[in-house]
Coordinates of C-alpha atoms in Angstrom, one line a residue:
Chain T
X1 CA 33.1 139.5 -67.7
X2 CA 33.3 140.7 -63.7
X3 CA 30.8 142.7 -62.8
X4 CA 31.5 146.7 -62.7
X5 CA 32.5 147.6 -59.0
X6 CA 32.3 150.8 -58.1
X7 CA 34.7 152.4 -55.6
X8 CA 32.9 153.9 -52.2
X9 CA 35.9 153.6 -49.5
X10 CA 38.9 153.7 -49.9
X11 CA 41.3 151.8 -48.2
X12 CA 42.5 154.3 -45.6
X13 CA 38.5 154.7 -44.5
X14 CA 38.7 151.1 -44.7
X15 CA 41.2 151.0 -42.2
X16 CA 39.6 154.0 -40.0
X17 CA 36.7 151.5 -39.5
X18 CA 38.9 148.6 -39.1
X19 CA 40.7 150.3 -36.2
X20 CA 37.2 151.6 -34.7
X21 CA 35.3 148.7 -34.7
X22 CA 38.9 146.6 -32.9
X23 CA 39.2 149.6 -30.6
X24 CA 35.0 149.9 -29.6
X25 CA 35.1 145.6 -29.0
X26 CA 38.2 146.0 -26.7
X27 CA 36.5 148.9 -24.8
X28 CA 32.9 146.9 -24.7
X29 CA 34.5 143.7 -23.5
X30 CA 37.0 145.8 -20.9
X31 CA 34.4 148.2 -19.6
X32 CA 31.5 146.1 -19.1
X33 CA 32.7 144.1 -16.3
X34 CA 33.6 147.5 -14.1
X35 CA 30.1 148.7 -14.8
X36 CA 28.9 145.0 -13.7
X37 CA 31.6 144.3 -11.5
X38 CA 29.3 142.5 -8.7
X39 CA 28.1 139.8 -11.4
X40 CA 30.4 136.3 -12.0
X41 CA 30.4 136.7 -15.8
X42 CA 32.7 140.0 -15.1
X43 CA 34.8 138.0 -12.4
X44 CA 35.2 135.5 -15.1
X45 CA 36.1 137.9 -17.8
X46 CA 38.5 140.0 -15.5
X47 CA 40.4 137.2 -14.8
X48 CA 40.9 135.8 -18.5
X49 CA 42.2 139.6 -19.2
X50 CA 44.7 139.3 -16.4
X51 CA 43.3 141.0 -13.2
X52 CA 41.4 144.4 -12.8
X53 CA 44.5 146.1 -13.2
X54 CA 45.5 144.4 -16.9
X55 CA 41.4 145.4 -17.3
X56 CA 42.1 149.0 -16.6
X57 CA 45.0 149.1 -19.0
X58 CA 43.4 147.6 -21.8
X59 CA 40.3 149.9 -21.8
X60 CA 43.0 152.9 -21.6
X61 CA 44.9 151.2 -24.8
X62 CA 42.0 150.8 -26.4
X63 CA 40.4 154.5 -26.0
X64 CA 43.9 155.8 -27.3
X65 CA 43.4 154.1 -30.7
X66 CA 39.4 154.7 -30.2
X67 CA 40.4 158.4 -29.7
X68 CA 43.5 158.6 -32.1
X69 CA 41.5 157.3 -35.0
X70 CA 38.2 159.9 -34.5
X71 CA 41.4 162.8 -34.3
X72 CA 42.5 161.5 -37.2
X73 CA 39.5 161.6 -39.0
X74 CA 38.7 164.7 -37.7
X75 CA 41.8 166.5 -38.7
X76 CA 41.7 164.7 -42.3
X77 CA 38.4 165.8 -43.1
X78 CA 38.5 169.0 -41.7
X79 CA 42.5 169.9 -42.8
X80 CA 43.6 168.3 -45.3
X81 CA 40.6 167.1 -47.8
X82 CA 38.6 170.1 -47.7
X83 CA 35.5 170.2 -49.9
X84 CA 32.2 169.3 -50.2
X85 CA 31.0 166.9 -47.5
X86 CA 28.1 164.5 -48.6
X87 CA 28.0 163.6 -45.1
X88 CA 26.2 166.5 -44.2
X89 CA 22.6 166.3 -42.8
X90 CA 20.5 168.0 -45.5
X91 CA 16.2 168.6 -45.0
X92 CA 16.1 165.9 -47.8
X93 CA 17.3 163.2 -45.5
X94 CA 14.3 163.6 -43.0
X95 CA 11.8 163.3 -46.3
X96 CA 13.8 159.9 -47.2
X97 CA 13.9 158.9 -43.8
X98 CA 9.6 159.5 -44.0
X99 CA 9.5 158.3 -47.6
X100 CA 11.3 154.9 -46.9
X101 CA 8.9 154.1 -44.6
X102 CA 6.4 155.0 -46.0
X103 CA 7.3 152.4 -48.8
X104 CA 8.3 149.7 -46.6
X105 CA 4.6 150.2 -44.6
X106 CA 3.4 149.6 -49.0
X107 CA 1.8 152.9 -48.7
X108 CA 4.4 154.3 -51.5
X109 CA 5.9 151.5 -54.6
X110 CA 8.0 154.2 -54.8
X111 CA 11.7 153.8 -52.8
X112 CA 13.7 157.3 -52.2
X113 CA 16.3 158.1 -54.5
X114 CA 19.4 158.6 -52.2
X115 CA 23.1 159.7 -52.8
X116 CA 25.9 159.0 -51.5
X117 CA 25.0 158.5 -47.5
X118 CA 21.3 157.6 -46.7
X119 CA 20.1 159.1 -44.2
X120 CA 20.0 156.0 -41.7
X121 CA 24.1 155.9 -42.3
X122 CA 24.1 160.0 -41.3
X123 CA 21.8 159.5 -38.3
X124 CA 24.6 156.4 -37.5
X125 CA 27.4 158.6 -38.4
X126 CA 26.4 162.0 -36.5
X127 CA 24.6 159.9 -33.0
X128 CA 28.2 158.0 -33.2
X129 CA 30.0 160.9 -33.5
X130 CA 28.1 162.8 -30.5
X131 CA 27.9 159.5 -28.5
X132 CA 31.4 159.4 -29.2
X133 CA 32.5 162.9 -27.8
X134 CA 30.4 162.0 -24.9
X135 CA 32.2 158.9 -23.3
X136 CA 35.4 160.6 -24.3
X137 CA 34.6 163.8 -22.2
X138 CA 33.1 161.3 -19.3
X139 CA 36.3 158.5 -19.9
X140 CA 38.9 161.8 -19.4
X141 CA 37.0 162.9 -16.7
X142 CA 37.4 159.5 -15.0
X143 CA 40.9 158.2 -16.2
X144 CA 42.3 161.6 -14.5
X145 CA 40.8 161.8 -11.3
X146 CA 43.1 163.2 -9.8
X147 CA 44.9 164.7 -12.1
X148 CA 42.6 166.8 -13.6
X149 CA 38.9 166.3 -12.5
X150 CA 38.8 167.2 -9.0
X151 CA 40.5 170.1 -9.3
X152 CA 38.4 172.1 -11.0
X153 CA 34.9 169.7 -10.1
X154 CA 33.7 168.5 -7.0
X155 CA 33.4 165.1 -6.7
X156 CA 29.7 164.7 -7.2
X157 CA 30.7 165.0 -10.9
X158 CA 32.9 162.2 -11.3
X159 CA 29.4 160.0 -9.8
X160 CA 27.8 162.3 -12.9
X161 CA 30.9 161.1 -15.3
X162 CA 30.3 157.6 -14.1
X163 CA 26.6 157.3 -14.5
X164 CA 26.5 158.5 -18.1
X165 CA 29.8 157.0 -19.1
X166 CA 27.9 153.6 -18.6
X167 CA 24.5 154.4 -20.2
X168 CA 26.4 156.0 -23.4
X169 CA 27.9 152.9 -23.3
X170 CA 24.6 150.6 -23.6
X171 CA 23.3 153.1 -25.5
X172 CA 26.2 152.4 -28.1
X173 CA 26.3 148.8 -27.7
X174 CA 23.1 148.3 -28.7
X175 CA 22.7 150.5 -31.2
X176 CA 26.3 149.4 -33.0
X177 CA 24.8 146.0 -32.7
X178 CA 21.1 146.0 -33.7
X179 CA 22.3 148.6 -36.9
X180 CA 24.9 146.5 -38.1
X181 CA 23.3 143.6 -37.5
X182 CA 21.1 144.3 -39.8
X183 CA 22.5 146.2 -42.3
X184 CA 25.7 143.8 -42.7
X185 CA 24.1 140.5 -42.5
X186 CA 20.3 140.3 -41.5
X187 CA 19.5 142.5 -44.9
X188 CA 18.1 139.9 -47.2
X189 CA 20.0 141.9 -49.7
X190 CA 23.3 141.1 -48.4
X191 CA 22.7 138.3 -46.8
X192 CA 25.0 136.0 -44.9
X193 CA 27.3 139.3 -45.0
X194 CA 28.0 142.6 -47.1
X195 CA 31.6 142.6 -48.1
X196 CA 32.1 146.4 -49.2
X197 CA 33.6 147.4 -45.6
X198 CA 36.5 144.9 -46.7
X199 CA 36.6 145.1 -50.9
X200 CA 35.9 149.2 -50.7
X201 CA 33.1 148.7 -53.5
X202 CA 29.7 148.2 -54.3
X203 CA 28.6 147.0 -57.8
X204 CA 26.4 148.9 -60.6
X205 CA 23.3 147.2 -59.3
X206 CA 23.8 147.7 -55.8
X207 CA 24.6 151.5 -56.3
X208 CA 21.4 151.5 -58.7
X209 CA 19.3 150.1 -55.7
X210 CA 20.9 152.0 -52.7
X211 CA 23.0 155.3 -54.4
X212 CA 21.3 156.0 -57.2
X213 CA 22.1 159.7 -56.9
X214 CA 25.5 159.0 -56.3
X215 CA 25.6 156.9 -59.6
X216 CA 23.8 159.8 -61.3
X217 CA 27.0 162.0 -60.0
X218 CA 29.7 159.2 -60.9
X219 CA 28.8 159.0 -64.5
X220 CA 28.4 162.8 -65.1
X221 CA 31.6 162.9 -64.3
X222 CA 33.3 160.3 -66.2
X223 CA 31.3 161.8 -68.9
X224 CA 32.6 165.1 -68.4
Chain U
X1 CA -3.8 154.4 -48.1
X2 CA -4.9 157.1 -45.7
X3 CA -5.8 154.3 -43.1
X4 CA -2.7 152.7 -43.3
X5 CA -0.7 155.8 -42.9
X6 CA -2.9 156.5 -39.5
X7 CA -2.6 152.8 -38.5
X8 CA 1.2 153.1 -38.7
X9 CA 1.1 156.4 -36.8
X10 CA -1.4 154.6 -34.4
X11 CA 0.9 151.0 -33.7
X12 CA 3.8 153.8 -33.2
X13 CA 2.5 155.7 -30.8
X14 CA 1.0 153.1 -28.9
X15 CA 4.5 150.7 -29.0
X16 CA 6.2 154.6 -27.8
X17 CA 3.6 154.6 -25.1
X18 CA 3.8 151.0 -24.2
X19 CA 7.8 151.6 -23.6
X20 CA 7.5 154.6 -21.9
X21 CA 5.4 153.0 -19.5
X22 CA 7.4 150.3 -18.7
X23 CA 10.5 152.8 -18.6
X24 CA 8.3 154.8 -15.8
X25 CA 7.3 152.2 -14.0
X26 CA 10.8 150.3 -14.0
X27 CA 11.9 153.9 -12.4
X28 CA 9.5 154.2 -9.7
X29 CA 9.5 150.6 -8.5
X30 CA 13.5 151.2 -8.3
X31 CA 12.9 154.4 -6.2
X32 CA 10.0 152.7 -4.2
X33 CA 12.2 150.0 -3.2
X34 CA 15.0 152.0 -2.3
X35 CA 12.1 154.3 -0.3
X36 CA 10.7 151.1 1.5
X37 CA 14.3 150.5 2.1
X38 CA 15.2 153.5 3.4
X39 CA 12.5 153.8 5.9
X40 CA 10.2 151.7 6.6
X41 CA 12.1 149.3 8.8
X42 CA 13.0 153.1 11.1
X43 CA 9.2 153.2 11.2
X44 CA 8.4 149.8 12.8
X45 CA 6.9 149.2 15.9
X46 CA 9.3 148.1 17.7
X47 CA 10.8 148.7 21.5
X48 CA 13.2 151.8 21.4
X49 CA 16.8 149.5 22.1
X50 CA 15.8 147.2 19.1
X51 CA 14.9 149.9 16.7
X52 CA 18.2 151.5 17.5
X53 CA 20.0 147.9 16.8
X54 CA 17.9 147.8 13.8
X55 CA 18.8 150.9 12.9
X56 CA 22.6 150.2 13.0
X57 CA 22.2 146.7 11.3
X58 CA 20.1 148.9 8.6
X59 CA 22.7 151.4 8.5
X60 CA 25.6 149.0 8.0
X61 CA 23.5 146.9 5.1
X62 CA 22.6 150.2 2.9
X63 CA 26.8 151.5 3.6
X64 CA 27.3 147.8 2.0
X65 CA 25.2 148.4 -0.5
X66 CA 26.3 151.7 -1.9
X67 CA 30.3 151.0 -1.3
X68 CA 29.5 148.2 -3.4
X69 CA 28.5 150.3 -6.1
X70 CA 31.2 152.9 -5.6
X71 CA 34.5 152.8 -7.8
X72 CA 36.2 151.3 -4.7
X73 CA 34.0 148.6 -4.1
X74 CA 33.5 147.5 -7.6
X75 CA 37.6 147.3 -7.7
X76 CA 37.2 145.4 -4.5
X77 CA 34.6 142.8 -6.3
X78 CA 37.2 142.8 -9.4
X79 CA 39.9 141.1 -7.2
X80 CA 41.9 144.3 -6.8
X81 CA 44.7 144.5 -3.9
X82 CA 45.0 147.4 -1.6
X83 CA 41.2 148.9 -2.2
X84 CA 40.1 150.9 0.6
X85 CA 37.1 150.0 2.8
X86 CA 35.1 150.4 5.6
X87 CA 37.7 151.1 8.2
X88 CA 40.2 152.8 5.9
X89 CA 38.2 155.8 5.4
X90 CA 36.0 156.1 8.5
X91 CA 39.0 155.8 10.1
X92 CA 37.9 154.1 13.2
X93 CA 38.9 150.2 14.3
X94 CA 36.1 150.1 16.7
X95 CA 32.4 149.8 14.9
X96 CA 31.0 151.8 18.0
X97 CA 33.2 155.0 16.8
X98 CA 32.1 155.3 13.6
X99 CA 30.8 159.3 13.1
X100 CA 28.2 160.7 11.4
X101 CA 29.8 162.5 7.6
X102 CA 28.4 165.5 9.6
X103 CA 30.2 165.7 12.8
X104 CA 33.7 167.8 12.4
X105 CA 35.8 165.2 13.8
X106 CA 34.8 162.0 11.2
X107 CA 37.3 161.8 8.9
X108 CA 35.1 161.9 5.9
X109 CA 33.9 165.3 6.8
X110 CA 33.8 167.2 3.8
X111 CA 36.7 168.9 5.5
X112 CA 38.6 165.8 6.1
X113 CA 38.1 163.5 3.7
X114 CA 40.7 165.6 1.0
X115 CA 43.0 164.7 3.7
X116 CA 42.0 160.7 3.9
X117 CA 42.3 160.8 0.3
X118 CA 45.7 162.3 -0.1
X119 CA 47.6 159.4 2.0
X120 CA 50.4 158.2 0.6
X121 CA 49.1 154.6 -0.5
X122 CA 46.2 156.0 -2.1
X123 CA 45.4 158.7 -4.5
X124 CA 49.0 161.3 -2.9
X125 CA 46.9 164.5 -3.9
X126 CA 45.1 166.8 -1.6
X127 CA 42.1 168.4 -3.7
X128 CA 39.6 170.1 -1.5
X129 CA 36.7 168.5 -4.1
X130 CA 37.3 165.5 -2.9
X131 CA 35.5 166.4 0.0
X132 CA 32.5 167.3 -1.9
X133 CA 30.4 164.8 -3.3
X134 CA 29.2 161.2 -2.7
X135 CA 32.3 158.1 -2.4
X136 CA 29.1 155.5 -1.7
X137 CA 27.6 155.1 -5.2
X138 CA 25.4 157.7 -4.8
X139 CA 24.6 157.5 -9.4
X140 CA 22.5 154.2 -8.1
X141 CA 21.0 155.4 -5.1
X142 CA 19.5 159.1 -5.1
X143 CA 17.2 158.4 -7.8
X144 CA 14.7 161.5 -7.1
X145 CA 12.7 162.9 -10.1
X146 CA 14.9 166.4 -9.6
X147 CA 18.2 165.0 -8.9
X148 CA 21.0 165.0 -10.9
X149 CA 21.4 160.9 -11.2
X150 CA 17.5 160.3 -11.6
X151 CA 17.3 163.1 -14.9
X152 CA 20.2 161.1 -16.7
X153 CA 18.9 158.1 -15.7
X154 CA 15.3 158.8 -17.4
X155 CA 16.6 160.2 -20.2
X156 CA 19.1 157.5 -21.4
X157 CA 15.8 154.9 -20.7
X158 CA 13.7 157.4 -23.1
X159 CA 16.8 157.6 -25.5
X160 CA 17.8 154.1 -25.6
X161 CA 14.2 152.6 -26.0
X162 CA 13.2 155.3 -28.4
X163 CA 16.5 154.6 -30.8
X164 CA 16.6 150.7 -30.6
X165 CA 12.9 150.7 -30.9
X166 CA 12.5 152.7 -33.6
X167 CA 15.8 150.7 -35.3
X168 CA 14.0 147.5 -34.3
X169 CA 11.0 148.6 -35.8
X170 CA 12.0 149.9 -39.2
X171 CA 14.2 146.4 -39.8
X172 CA 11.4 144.1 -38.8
X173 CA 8.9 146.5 -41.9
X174 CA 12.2 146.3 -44.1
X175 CA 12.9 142.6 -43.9
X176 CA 9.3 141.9 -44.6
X177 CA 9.3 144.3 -47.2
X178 CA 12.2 142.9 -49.3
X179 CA 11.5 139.3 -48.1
X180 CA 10.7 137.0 -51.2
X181 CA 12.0 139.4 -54.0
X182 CA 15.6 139.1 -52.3
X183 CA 17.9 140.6 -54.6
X184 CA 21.9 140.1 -54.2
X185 CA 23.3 144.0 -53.7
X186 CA 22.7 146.3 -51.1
X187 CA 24.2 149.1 -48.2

């Protein structure tokens, strides 16, 4: 008999986080090289895309569907499924956060019982989501110039734009990486790779392990 | 259980300390550098007609070195066609005409440069903000505690070692944690 699965995205949050993680690799591999422009690996990469001009246009592609795809989620979540959001940051996570080290430092046997989003997934959700808002404003500011930028801001703030557009950008680099590095494959859980950001689901014993609330919730319900 | 808890606190704080440090340090040898750049070669002791050739070669290698940084010159590095440098915007063929930004008749006087930037092969818009602010890279090279450009960069270096070290850190305890009673499940 397969193995009760149980249902945690569906496939249009599937496809949210399909389109992100595409869009955020485009933009990583198109905007590097500008912010490193003086180094031979971005030459090299710059002329595989086509030029700095074919560069340019493919980090603008890419921040549409990067941008499209957080409106869409936005507007979805805030629009049209209105409700209770489990997503929230509650005074319960920070505890977790303390009690999960605590028991991977053996000071506790005791693992926190957590619901539907841990809190290391908010913290990843909410820093993403600011991070996000940040090289958006800065990207805008950039993209039009021109158009928009330097006539209401002097120029100095284009430099500002600039500078933190690039260090948002390491700053989400990095953190994308080293997080789902770990999470997705290092994890000797999952290891060589978790497959519920492709199947949608996570079985009975995985949701015991890491949602037990949320399994607590799921059954009271099909009870009910 | 009380010791470990404090030894956990400890190996934290000092690992925060040790990155901070470095973070500090990596910031002042930066504006150091840039400092000894800046200066000490003016201060030399050398004959008056050599410091003044030393002083244009100077002036010419740090204008290199910020237009490289700027938007223009990292287009320029890119292999863009039609970027704008030295002469285009200082406006003068001969190097012995260049003007200082604050003489009125330099074309990238605050009140001029809108005008250089609004020619029809480059940007065709005339925005009096274009005037004010730094074309030369300046995010790179006024690093000063107070400025604008030094404050974001220390606090990105703060933020970025204090999230990926603290990410870095919690793995390393988990993997050891779960290491040996692997179990197949998980996220």
């Amino acid at each position: 008999m397969a193995e009760e699965e149980f249902l945690r995205f569906t496939v249009f949050q599937r496809i949210q986080h399909i389109l992100l993680t595409l869009s955020f690799f485009v933009l990583v591999l198109t905007g590097f090289p500008l912010k490193y422009a003086h180094t031979s690996w971005a030459r090299s990469i710059v002329d595989v895309l086509g030029g700095p001009d074919k560069r340019g246009l493919y980090h603008r592609i890419a921040a549409v569907v990067f941008i499209g795809t957080g409106l869409i989620h936005v507007i979805y979540y805030t629009l049209i499924d209105i409700g209770k959001k489990d997503i929230m940051p509650k005074r319960k996570d920070f505890d977790d956060a303390m009690q999960h080290i605590r028991y991977n430092l053996r000071m506790t046997e005791e693992m926190p019982k957590m619901g539907r989003y841990t809190w290391d997934q908010k913290f990843d959700y909410w820093a993403g989501a600011v991070g996000s808002l940040i090289v958006v404003v800065t990207g805008a500011m950039m993209w039009f110039t021109f158009d928009m930028t330097l006539k209401v801001l002097p120029l100095q703030f284009v430099n500002y734009a600039r500078l933190i557009h690039g260090w948002e950008a390491i700053l989400a680099f990095s953190s994308v990486i080293i997080i789902h590095l770990y999470a997705v494959i290092l994890n000797p859980d999952v290891f060589p790779m978790a497959k519920h950001w492709i199947t949608g689901t996570l079985t009975r014993e995985q949701m015991e392990h890491e949602h037990p609330l949320e399994l607590e919730e799921l059954i009271k319900k099909e009870e009910t | 259980m009380r010791k470990t808890l404090k030894g956990g606190i400890l190996i934290l704080l000092i690992l925060g300390f040790i990155s901070l440090s470095h973070v500090v340090e990596a910031q002042e040898v930066q504006q150091r550098d840039m400092e000894k750049y800046r200066s000490e070669r003016w201060k030399s002791p050398l004959p008056p007609e050599a410091k003044t050739r030393y002083k244009l070669a100077y002036t010419f290698e740090y204008a290199n070195r910020t237009y490289q940084e700027s938007p223009h010159g990292k287009a320029a590095a890119l292999g863009k066609e039609g970027v704008p440098t030295c002469t285009d915007c200082h406006g003068m063929v001969d190097w012995m005409y260049f003007l200082p930004q604050s003489n009125p008749n330099s074309p990238i006087n605050p009140k001029n440069r809108p005008d250089i930037c609004a020619r029809d092969d480059c940007h065709g818009v005339k925005l009096t903000n274009a005037g004010k602010g730094s074309m030369h890279g300046s995010d790179i090279y006024s690093l000063g505690p107070t400025s604008v450009n030094g404050l974001i960069n220390f606090f990105y270096k703060i933020l970025i070692s204090a999230v990926i070290g603290f990410f870095v850190f919690f793995e390393i305890l988990d993997f050891t944690r779960k290491h040996g009673k692997s179990r197949k499940g998980g996220v």
